[in-house]
Tab-separated table of N, CA and C in Angstrom:
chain	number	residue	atom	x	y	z
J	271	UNK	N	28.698	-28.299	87.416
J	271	UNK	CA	27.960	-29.145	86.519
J	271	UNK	C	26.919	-28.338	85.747
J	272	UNK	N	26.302	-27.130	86.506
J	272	UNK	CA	25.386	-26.844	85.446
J	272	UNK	C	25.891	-25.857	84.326
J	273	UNK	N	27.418	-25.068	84.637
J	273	UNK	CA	27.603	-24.522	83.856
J	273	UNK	C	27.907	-25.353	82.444
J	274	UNK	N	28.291	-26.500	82.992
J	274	UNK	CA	28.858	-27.588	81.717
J	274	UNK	C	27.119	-28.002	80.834
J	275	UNK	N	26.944	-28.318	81.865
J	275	UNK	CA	25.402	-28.463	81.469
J	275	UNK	C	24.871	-27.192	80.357
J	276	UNK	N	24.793	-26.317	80.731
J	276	UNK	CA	24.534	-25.010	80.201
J	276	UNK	C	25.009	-24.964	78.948
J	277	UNK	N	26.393	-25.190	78.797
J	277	UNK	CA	26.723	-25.207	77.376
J	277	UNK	C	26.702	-26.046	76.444
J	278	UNK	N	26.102	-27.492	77.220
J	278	UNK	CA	26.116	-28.363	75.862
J	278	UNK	C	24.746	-28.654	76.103
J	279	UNK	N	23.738	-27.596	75.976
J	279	UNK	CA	22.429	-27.747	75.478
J	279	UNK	C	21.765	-28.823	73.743
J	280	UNK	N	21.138	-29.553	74.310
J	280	UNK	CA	20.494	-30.717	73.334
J	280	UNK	C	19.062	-31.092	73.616
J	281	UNK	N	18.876	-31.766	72.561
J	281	UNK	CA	17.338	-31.936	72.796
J	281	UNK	C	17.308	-33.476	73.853
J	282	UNK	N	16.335	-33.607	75.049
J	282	UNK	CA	15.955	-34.131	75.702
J	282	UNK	C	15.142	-35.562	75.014
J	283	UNK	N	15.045	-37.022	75.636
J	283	UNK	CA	14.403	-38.205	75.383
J	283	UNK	C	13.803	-38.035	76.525
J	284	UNK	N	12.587	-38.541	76.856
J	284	UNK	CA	12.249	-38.851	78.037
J	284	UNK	C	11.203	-40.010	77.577
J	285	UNK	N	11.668	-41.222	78.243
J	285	UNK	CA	10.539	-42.274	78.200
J	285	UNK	C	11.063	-43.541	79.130
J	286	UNK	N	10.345	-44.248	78.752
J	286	UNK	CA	9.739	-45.598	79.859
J	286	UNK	C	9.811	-46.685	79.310
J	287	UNK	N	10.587	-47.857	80.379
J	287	UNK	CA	11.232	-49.064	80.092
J	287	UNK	C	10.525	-50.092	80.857
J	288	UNK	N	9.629	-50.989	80.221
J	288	UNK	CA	9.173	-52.074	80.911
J	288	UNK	C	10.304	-53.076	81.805
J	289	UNK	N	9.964	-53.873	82.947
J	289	UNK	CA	10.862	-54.994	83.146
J	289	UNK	C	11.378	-56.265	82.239
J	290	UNK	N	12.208	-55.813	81.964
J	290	UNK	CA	13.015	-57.208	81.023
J	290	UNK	C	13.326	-56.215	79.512
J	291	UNK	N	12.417	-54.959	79.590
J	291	UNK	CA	13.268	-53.977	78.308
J	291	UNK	C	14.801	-53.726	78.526
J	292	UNK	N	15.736	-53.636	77.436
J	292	UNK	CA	17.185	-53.036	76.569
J	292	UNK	C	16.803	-51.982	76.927
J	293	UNK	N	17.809	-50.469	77.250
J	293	UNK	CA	18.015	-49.294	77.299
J	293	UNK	C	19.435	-49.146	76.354
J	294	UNK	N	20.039	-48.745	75.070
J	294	UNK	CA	20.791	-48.681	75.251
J	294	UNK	C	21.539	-47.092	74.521
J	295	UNK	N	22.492	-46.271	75.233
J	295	UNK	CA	23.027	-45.518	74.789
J	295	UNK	C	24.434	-45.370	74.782
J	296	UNK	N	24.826	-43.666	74.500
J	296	UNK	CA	26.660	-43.920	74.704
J	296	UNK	C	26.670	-43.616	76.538
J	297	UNK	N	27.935	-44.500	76.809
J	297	UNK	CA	28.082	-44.258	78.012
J	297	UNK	C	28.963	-42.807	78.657
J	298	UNK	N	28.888	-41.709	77.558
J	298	UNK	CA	29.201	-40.380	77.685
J	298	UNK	C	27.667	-40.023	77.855
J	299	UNK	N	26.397	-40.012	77.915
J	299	UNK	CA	25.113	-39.865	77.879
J	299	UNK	C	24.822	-39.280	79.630
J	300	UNK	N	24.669	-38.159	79.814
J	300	UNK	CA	23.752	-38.051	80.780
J	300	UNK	C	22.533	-38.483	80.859
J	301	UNK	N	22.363	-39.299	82.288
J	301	UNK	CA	20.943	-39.855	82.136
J	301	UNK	C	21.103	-39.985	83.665
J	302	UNK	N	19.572	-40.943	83.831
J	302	UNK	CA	18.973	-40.394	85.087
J	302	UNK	C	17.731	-41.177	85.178
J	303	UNK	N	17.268	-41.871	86.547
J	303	UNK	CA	16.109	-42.261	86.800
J	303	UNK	C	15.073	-41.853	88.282
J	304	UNK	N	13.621	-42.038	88.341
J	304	UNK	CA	13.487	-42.014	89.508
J	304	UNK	C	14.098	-42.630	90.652
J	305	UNK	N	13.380	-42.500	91.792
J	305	UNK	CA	13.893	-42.759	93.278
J	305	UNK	C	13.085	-44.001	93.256
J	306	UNK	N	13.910	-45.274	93.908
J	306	UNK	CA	13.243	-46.731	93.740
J	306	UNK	C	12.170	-46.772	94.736
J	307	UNK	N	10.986	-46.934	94.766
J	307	UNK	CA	10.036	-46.885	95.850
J	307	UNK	C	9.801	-47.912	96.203
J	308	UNK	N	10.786	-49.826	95.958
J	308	UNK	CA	10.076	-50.633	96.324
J	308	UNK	C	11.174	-51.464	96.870
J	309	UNK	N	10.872	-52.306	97.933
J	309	UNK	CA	11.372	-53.060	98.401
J	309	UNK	C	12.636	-53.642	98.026
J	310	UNK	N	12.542	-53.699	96.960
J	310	UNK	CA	13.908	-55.335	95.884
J	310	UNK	C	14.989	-53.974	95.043
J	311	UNK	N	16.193	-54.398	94.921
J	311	UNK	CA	16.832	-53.153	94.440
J	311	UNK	C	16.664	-53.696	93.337
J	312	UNK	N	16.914	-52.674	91.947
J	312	UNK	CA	17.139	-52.483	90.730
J	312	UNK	C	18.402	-53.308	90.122
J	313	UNK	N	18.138	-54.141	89.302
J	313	UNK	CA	19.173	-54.835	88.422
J	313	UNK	C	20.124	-54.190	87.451
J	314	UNK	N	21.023	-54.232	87.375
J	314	UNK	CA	21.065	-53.544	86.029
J	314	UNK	C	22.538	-54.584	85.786
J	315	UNK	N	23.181	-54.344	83.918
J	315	UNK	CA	24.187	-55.094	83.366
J	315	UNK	C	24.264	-53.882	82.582
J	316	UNK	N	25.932	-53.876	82.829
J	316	UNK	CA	26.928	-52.698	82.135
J	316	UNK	C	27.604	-53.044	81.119
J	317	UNK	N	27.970	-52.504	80.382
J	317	UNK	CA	28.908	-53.200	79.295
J	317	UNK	C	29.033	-52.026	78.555
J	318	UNK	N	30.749	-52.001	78.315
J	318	UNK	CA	31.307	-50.589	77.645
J	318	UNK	C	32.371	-51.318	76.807
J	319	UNK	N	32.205	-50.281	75.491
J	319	UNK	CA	32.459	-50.820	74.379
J	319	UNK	C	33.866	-49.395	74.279
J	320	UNK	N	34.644	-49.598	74.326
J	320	UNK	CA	35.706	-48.901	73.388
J	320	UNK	C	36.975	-49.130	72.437
């Protein structure tokens, strides 16, 4: 992975999503969040468009 990584160098987003905020990108997108520190798991809704 990091060699793949390595070669398809791009510029980085990094930011922050309130509860009840849209995230949306391509689902080819590496991405990534912290470690959940709280009690209730994380929601999430998928939806892929091709």
């Amino acid at each position: 992975m990091r060699r793949t990584l390595a070669r398809h160098r791009h510029e980085s987003f990094n930011g922050e999503a309130k509860a009840g905020d849209v995230v949306a990108f391509s689902s080819l997108t590496l991405h990534a969040t912290s470690a959940n520190r709280t009690d209730r798991p994380r929601r999430v809704y998928l939806a892929q468009y091709t």
